[in-house]
Short mmCIF file of C-alpha atoms and ligand atoms in Angstrom, two decimals:
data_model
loop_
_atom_site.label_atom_id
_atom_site.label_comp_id
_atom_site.label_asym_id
_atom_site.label_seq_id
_atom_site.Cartn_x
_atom_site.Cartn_y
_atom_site.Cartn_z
CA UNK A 8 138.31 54.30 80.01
CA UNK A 9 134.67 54.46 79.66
CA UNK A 10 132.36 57.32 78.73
CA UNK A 11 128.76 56.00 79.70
CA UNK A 12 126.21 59.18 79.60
CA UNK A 13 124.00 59.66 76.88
CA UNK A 14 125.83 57.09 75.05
CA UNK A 15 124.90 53.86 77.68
CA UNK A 16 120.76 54.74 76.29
CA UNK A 17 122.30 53.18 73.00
CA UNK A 18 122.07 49.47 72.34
CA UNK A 19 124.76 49.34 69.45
CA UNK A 20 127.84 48.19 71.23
CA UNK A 21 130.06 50.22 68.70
CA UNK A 22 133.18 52.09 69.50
CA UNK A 23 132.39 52.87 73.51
CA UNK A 24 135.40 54.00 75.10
CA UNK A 25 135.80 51.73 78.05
CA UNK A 26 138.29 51.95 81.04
CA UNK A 27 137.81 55.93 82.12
CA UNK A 28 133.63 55.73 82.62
CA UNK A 29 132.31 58.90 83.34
CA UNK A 30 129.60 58.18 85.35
CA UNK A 31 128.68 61.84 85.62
CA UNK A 32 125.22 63.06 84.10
CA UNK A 33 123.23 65.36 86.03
CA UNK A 34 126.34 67.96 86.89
CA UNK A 35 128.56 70.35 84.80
CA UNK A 36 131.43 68.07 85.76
CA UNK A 37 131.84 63.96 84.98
CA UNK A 38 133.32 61.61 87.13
CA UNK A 39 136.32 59.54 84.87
CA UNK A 40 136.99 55.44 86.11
CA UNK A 41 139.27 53.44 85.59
CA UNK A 42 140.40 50.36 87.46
CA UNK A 43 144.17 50.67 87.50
CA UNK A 44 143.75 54.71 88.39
CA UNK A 45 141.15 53.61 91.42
CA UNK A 46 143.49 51.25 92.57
CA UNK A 47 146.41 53.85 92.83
CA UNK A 48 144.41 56.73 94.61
CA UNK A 49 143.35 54.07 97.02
CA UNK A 50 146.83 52.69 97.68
CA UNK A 51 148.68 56.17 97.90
CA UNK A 52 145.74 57.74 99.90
CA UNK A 53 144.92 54.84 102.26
CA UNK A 54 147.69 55.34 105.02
CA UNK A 55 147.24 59.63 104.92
CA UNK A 56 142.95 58.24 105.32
CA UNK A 57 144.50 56.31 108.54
CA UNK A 58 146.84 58.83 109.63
CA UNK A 59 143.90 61.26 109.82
CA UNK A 60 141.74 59.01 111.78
CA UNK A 61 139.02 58.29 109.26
CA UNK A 62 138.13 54.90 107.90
CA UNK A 63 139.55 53.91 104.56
CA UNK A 64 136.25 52.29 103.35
CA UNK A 65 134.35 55.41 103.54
CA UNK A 66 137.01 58.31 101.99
CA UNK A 67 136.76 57.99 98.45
CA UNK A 68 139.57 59.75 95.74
CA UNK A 69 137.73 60.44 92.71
CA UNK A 70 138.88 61.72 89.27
CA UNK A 71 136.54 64.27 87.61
CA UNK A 72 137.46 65.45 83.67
CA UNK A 73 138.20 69.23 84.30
CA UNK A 74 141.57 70.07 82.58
CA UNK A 75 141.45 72.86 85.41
CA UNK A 76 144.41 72.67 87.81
CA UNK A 77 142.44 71.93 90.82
CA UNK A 78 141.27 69.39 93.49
CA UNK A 79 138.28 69.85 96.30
CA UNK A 80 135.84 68.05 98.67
CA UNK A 81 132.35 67.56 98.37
CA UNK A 82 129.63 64.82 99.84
CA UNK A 83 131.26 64.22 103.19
CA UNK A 84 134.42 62.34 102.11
CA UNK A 85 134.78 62.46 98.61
CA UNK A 86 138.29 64.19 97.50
CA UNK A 87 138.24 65.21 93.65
CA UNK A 88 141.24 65.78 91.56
CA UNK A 89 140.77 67.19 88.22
CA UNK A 90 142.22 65.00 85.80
CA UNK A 91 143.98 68.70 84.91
CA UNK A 92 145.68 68.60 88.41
CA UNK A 93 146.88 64.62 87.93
CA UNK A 94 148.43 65.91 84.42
CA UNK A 95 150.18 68.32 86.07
CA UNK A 96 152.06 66.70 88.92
CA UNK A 97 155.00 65.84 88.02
CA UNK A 98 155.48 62.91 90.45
CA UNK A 99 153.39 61.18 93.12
CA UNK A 100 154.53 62.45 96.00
CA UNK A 101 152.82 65.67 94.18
CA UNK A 102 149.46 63.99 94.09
CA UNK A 103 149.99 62.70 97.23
CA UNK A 104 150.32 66.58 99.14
CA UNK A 105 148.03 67.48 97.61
CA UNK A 106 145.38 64.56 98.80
CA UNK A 107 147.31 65.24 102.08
CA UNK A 108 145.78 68.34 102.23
CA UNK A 109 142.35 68.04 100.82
CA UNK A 110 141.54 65.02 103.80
CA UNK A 111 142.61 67.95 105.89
CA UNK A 112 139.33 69.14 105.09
CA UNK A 113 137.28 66.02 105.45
CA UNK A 114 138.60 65.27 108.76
CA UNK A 115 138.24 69.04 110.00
CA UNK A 116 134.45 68.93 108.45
CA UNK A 117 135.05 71.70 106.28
CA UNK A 118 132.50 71.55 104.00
CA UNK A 119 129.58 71.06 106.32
CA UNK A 120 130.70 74.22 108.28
CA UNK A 121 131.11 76.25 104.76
CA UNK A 122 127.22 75.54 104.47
CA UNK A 123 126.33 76.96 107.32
CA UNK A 124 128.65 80.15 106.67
CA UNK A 125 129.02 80.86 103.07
CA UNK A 126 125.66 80.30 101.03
CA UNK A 127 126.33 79.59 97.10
CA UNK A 128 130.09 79.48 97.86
CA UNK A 129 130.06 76.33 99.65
CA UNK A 130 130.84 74.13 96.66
CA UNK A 131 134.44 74.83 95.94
CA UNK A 132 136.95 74.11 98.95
CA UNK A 133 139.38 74.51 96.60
CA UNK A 134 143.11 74.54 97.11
CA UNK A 135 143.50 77.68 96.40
CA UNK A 136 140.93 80.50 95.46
CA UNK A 137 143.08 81.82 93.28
CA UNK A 138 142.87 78.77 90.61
CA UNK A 139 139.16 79.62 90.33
CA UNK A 140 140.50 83.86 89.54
CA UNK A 141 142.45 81.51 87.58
CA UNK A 142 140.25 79.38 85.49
CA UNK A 143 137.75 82.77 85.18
CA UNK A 144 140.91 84.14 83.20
CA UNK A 145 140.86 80.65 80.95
CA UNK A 146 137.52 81.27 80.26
CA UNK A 147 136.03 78.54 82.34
CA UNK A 148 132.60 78.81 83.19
CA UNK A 149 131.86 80.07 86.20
CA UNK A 150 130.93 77.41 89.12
CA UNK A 151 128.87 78.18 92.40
CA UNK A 152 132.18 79.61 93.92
CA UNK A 153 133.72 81.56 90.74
CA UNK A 154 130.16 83.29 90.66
CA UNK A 155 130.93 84.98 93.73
CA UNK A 156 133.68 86.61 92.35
CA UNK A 157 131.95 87.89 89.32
CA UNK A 158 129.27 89.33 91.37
CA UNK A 159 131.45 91.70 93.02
CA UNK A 160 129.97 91.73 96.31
CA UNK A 161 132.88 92.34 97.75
CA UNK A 162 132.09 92.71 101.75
CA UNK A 163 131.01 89.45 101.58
CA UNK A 164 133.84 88.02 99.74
CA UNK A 165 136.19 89.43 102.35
CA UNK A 166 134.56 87.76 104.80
CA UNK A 167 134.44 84.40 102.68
CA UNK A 168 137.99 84.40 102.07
CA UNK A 169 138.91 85.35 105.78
CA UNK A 170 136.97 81.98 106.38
CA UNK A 171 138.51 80.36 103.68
CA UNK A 172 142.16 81.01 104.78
CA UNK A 173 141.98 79.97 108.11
CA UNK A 174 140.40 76.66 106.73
CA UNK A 175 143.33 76.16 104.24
CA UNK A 176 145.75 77.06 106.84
CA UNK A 177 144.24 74.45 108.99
CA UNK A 178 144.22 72.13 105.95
CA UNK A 179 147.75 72.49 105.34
CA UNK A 180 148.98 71.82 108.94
CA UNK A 181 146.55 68.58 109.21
CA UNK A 182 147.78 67.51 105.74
CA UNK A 183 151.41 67.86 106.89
CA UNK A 184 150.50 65.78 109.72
CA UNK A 185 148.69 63.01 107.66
CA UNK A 186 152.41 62.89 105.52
CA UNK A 187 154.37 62.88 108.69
CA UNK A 188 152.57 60.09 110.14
CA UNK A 189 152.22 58.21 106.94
CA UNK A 190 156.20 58.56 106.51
CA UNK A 191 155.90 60.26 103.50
CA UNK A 192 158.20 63.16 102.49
CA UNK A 193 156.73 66.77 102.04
CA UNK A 194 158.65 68.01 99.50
CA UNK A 195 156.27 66.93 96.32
CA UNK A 196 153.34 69.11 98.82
CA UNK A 197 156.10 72.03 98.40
CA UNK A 198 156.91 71.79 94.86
CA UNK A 199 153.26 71.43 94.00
CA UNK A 200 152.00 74.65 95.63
CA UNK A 201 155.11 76.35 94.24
CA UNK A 202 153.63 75.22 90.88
CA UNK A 203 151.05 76.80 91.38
CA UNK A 204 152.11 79.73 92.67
CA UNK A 205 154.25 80.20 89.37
CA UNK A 206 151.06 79.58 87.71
CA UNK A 207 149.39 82.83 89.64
CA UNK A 208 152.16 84.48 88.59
CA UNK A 209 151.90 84.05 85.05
CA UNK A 210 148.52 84.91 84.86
CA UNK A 211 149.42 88.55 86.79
CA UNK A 212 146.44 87.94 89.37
CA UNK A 213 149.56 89.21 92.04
CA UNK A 214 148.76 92.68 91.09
CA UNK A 215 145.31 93.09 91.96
CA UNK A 216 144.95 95.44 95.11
CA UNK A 217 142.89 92.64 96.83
CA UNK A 218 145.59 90.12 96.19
CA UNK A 219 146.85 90.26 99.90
CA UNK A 220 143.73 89.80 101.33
CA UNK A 221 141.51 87.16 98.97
CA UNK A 222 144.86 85.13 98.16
CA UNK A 223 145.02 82.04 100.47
CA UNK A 224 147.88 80.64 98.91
CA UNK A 225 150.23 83.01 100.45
CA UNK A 226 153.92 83.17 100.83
CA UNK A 227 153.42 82.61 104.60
CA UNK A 228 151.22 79.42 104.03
CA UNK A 229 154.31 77.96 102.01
CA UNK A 230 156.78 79.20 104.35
CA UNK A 231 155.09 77.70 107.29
CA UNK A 232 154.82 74.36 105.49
CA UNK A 233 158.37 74.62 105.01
CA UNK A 234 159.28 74.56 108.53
CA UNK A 235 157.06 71.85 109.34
CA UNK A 236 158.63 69.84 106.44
CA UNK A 237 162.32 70.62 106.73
CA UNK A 238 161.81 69.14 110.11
CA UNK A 239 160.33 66.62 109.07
CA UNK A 240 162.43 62.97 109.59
CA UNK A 241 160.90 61.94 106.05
CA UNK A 242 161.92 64.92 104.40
CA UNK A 243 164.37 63.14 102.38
CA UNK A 244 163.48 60.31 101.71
CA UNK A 245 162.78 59.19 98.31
CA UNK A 246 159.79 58.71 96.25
CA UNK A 247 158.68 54.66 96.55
CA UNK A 248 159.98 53.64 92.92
CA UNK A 249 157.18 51.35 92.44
CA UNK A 250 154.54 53.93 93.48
CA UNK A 251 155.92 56.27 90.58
CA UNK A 252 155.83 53.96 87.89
CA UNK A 253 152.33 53.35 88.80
CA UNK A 254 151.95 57.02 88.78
CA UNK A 255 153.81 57.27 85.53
CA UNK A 256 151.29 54.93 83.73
CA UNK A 257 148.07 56.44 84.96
CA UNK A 258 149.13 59.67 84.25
CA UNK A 259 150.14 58.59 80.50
CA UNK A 260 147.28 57.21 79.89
CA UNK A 261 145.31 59.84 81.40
CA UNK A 262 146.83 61.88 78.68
CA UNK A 263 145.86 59.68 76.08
CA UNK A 264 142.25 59.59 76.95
CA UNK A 265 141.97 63.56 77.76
CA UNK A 266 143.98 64.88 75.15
CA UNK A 267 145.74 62.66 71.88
CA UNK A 268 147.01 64.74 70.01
CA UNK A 269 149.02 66.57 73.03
CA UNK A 270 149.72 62.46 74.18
CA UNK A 271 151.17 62.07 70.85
CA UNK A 272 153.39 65.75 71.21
CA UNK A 273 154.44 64.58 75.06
CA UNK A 274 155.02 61.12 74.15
CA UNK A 275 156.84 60.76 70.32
CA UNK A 276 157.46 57.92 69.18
CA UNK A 277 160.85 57.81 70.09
CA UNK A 278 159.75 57.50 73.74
CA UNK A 279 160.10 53.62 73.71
CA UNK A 280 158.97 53.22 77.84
CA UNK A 281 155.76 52.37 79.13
CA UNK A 282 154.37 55.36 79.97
CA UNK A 283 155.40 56.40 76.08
CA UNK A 284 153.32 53.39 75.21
CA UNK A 285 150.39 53.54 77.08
CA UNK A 286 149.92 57.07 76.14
CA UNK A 287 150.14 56.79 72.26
CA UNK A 288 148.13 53.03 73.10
CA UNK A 289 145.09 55.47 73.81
CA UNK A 290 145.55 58.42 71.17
CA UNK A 291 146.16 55.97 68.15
CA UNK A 292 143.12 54.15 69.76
CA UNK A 293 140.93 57.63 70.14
CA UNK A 294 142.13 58.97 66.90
CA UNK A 295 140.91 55.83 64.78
CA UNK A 296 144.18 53.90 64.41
CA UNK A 297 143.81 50.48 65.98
CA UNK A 298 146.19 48.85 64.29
CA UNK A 299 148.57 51.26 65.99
CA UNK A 300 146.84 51.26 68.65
CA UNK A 301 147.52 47.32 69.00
CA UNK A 302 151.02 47.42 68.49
CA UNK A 303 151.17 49.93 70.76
CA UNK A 304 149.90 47.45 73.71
CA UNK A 305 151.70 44.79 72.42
CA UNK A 306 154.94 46.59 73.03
CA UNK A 307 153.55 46.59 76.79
CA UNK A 308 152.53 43.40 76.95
CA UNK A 309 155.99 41.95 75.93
CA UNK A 310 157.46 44.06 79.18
CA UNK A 311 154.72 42.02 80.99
CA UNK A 312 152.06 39.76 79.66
CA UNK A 313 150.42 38.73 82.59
CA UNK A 314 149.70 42.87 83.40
CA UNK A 315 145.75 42.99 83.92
CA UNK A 316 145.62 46.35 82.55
CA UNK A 317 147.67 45.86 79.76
CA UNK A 318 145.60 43.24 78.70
CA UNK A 319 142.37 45.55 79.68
CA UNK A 320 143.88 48.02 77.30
CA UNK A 321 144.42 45.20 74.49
CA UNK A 322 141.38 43.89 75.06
CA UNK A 323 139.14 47.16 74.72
CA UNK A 324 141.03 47.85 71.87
CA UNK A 325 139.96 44.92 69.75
CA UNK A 326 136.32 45.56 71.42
CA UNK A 327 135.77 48.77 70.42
CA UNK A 328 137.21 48.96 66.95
CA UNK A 329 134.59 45.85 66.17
CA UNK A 330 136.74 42.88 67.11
CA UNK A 331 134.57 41.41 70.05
CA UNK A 332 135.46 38.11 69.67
CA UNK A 333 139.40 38.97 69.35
CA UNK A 334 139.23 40.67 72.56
CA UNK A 335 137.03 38.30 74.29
CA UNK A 336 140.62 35.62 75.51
CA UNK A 337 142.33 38.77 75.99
CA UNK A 338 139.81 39.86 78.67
CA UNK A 339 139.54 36.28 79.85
CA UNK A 340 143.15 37.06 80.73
CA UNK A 341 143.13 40.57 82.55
CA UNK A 342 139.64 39.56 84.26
CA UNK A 343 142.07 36.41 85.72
CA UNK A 344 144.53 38.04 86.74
CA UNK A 345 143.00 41.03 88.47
CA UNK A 346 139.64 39.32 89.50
CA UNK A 347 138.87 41.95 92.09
CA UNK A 348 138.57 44.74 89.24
CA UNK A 349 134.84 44.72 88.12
CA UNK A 350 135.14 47.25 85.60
CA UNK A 351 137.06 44.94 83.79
CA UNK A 352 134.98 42.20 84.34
CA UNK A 353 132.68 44.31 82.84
CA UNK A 354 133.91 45.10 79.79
CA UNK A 355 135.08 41.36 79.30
CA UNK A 356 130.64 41.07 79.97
CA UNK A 357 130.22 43.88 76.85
CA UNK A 358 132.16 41.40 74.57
CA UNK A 359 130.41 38.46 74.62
CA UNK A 360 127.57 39.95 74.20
CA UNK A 361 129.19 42.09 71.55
CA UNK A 362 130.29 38.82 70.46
CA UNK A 363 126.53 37.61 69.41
CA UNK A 364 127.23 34.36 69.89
CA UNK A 365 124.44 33.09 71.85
CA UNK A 366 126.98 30.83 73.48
CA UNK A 367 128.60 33.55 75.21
CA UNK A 368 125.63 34.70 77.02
CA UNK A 369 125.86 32.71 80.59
CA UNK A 370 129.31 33.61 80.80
CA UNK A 371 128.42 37.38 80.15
CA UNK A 372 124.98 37.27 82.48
CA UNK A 373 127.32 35.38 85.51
CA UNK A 374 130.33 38.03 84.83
CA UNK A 375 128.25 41.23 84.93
CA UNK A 376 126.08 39.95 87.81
CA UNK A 377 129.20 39.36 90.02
CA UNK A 378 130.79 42.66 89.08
CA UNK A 379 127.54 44.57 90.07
CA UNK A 380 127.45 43.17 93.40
CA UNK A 381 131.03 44.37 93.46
CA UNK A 382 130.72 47.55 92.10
CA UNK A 383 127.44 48.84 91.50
CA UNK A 384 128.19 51.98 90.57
CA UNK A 385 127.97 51.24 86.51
CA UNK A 386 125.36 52.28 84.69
CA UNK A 387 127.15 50.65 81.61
CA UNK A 388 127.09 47.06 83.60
CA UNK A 389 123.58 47.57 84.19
CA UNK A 390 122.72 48.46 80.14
CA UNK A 391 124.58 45.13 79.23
CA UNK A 392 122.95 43.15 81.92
CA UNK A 393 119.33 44.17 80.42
CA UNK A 394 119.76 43.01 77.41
CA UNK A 395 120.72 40.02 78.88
CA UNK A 396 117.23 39.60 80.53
CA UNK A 397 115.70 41.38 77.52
CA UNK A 398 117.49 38.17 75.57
CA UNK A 399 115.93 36.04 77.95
CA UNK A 400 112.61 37.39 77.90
CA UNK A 401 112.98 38.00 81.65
CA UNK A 402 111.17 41.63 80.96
CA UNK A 403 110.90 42.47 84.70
CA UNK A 404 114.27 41.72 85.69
CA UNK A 405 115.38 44.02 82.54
CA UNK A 406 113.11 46.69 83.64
CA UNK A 407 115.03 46.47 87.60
CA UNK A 408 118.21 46.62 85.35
CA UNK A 409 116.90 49.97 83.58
CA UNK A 410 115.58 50.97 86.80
CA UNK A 411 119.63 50.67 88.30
CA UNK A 412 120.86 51.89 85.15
CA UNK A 413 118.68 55.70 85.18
CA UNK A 414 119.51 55.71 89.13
CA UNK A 415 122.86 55.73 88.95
CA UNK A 416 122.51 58.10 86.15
CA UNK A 417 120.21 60.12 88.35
CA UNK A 418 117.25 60.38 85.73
CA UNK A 419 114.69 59.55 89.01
CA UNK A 420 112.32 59.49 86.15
CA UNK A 421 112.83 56.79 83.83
CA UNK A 422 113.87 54.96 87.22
CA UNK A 423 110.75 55.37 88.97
CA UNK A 424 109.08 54.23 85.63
CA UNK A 425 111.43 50.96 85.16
CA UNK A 426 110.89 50.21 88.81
CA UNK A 427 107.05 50.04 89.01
CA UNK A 428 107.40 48.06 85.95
CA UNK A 429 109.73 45.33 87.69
CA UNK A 430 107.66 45.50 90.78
CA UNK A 431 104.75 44.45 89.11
CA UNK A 432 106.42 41.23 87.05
CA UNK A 433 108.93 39.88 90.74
CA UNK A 434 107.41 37.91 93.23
CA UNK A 435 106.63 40.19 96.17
CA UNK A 436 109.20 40.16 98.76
CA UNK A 437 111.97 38.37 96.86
CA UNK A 438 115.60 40.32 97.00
CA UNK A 439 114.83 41.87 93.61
CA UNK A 440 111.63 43.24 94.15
CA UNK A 441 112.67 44.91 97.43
CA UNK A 442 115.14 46.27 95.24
CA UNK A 443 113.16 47.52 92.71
CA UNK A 444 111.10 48.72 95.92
CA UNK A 445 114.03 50.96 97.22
CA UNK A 446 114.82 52.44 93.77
CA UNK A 447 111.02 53.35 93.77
CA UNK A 448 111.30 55.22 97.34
CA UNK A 449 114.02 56.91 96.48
CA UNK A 450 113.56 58.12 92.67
CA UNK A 451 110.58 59.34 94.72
CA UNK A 452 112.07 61.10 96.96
CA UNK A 453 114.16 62.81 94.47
CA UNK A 454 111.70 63.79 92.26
CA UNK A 455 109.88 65.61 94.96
CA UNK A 456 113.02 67.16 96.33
CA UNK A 457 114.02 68.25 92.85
CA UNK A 458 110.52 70.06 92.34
CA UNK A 459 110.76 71.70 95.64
CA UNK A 460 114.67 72.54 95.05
CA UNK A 461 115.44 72.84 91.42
CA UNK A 462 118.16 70.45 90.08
CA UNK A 463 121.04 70.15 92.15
CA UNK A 464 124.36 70.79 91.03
CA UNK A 465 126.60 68.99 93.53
CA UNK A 466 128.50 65.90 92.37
CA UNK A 467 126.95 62.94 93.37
CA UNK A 468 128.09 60.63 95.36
CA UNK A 469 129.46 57.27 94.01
CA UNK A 470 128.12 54.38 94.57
CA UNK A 471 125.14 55.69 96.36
CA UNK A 472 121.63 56.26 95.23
CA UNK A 473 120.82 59.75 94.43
ZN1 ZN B 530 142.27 73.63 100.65
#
């Protein structure tokens, strides 16, 4: 888990929390990655992505840190679940309604149309209004869509959540038919709104007067999913074992990273399985014990030592409680056996440099450079790749590395800056100066749509230029 931010401006290669990167600057809420947590959104949302007629390469399931019980759509394709809402399922087929439904807004454009009709609203297609009554009653902040509530205009709110319910009725019948197709059971969509529901009801938002009217997660909407599910010839069948232990690990770990000392509460001691492992693995590690923290991987590594992530978890670990070199064979490992994960690639890059063993530096510059052209949507494998060049004395290519860095951390700014600077040091023409060309044009472009605009708020888009 790794938390870039603020932090990635800092040379010192001290305790960064790698594996969850929150990637997340310029809006109230950060995006958290993490390889093995990418890799199961993908897997469990690629066939409802096919049943639903869009193309897998361009949906995206992406984990924002909001403890909020909640999940949305934003930028076209992009489905985000609140690390709150992943917490909360209790199984996968849970998560996996619950996607169901949410690409039932991507593929009936949704979002676009809730531009044209509903003004500051349009930000939260949420799946239900009611979570955002019910995060105002947490004491959440209140977002673009929670705003309109406070404001009290209440004509137009009517009309809003008339809108809203016939798109979350029409997201619930497209999401049952993304399951149905996908041969996945609708139950875990059932027991998940139900959750929720008993989560309304707890909070006594049932009793306002406007409750009928505003409350689109009605006892109809679940009734009529019923139906459709019951009928449904993969109502029964059970959750994919393997799926669930996948589930069962990102979840724990999840836990770890978001919360510790609640890991440590959920997950005692005398929970001796792998989730009960990987959880405490990140609390001991978060709450300064890395000794425990160790022995805490190790336990998962003896269930399976070849696991890439258990050895990503070892391996960051060592790195970030100031045992580079330690954790530099144990990344070796993980980066072997899941070679198509740059973010671990990555942080096996941040320990040999960590390392300062001038030796390790080739190894580092040809590891990081591969996992950008993977995945270059890491502001943290740009910062480690600069320091590279700035090693080198390659100052231009360090300033096009600064210049990637601040765009993907949209600070057009400092980006515009970096990228005249390369510009004027590359060869004209060459694949890096048109680079540093395009980062120019568009920290432009942003910096002249932010003056005429104000700061946007949206989350942006991964992997593409602000
Ligand atoms: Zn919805």
């Amino acid at each position: 888990m790794t938390r870039f931010l603020s932090r990635a401006t800092r040379i010192a290669v001290t305790a960064l929390l790698l594996a969850f990167a929150i990637v997340q600057p310029a809006a109230a809420q950060e995006v958290l990655r993490d390889s093995e947590t990418e890799l199961l959104f993908h897997d469990i949302s690629a066939p409802l992505v096919q049943a639903a007629g869009l193309d897998p390469h361009n949906v995206k399931v992406v984990l924002l840190k909001d403890d909020s019980i909640n999940a949305f759509v934003a930028g076209g394709q992009i489905v985000y679940i609140h690390s709150g809402l992943l917490t909360a399922a209790d199984n996968v087929n849970q998560l996996q309604g619950v996607i169901a439904h949410e690409l039932g807004h991507v593929a009936g454009g949704h979002i676009l149309r809730m531009d044209e009709g509903a003004g500051a609203a349009t930000k939260i297609s949420i799946l239900s209004l009611v979570l955002a009554a019910a995060a105002i009653a947490a004491g959440a902040p209140p977002d673009a869509g929670m705003g309109i509530l406070y404001a009290g205009q209440r004509a137009a709110l009517g009309d809003f959540m008339a809108f809203t319910r016939a798109q979350e009725s029409s997201a619930d019948l497209a999401g049952a038919s993304y399951l149905s197709k996908a041969g996945v059971s609708g139950r875990g969509s059932l027991e998940f709104f139900k959750k929720l529901q008993n989560q309304e009801y707890r909070l006594a938002i049932y009793s306002e007067d406007s409750y009928d009217r505003t409350h689109p997660l009605s006892q109809e909407r679940i009734q009529a999913l019923e139906e459709i599910y019951h009928k449904d010839p993969s109502w029964a069948k059970p959750i994919d074992p393997a799926l669930e232990a996948r589930f069962e690990r990102v979840k724990a770990k999840l836990q770890g990273y978001i919360d510790p000392q609640l890991a440590i509460r959920k997950y005692p001691e005398s929970d001796q399985t792998v989730p009960g492992h990987y959880a405490r693995a990140y609390a001991y590690h978060l709450g300064a014990y890395p000794d425990k923290a160790v022995s805490e991987a190790d336990s998962l590594l003896k269930t399976a030592p070849e696991d890439p992530f258990f050895l990503e978890l070892k391996g960051q670990i060592l790195l970030e409680s100031g045992k580079p070199k330690e954790a530099i064979p144990v990344l070796r490992e993980s980066v072997k056996n899941a070679p198509d994960q740059p973010m671990i690639a990555v942080m096996l890059g941040h320990a040999l440099i960590a390392s300062e063993d001038d030796k390790n530096f080739a190894e580092a510059k040809q590891v990081l450079k591969a996992a950008v052209n993977r995945d270059n949507d890491n502001p943290f494998a740009w910062l480690q790749l600069g320091m590279i060049y700035d090693h080198e004395g390659d100052t231009p290519r360090a300033a096009l590395a600064t210049a990637e860095r601040n765009n993907l951390e949209g600070n057009p700014k400092l980006a515009l800056t970096s990228a005249r600077m390369a510009m004027m040091g590359i060869p004209a023409n060459t694949p890096d100066y048109l680079r540093a060309q395009d980062i120019y044009l568009v920290s432009e472009n942003a910096l002249k749509k932010d003056k005429k605009r104000g700061v946007k708020v949206e989350p942006r888009e991964p992997g593409k230029p602000k």
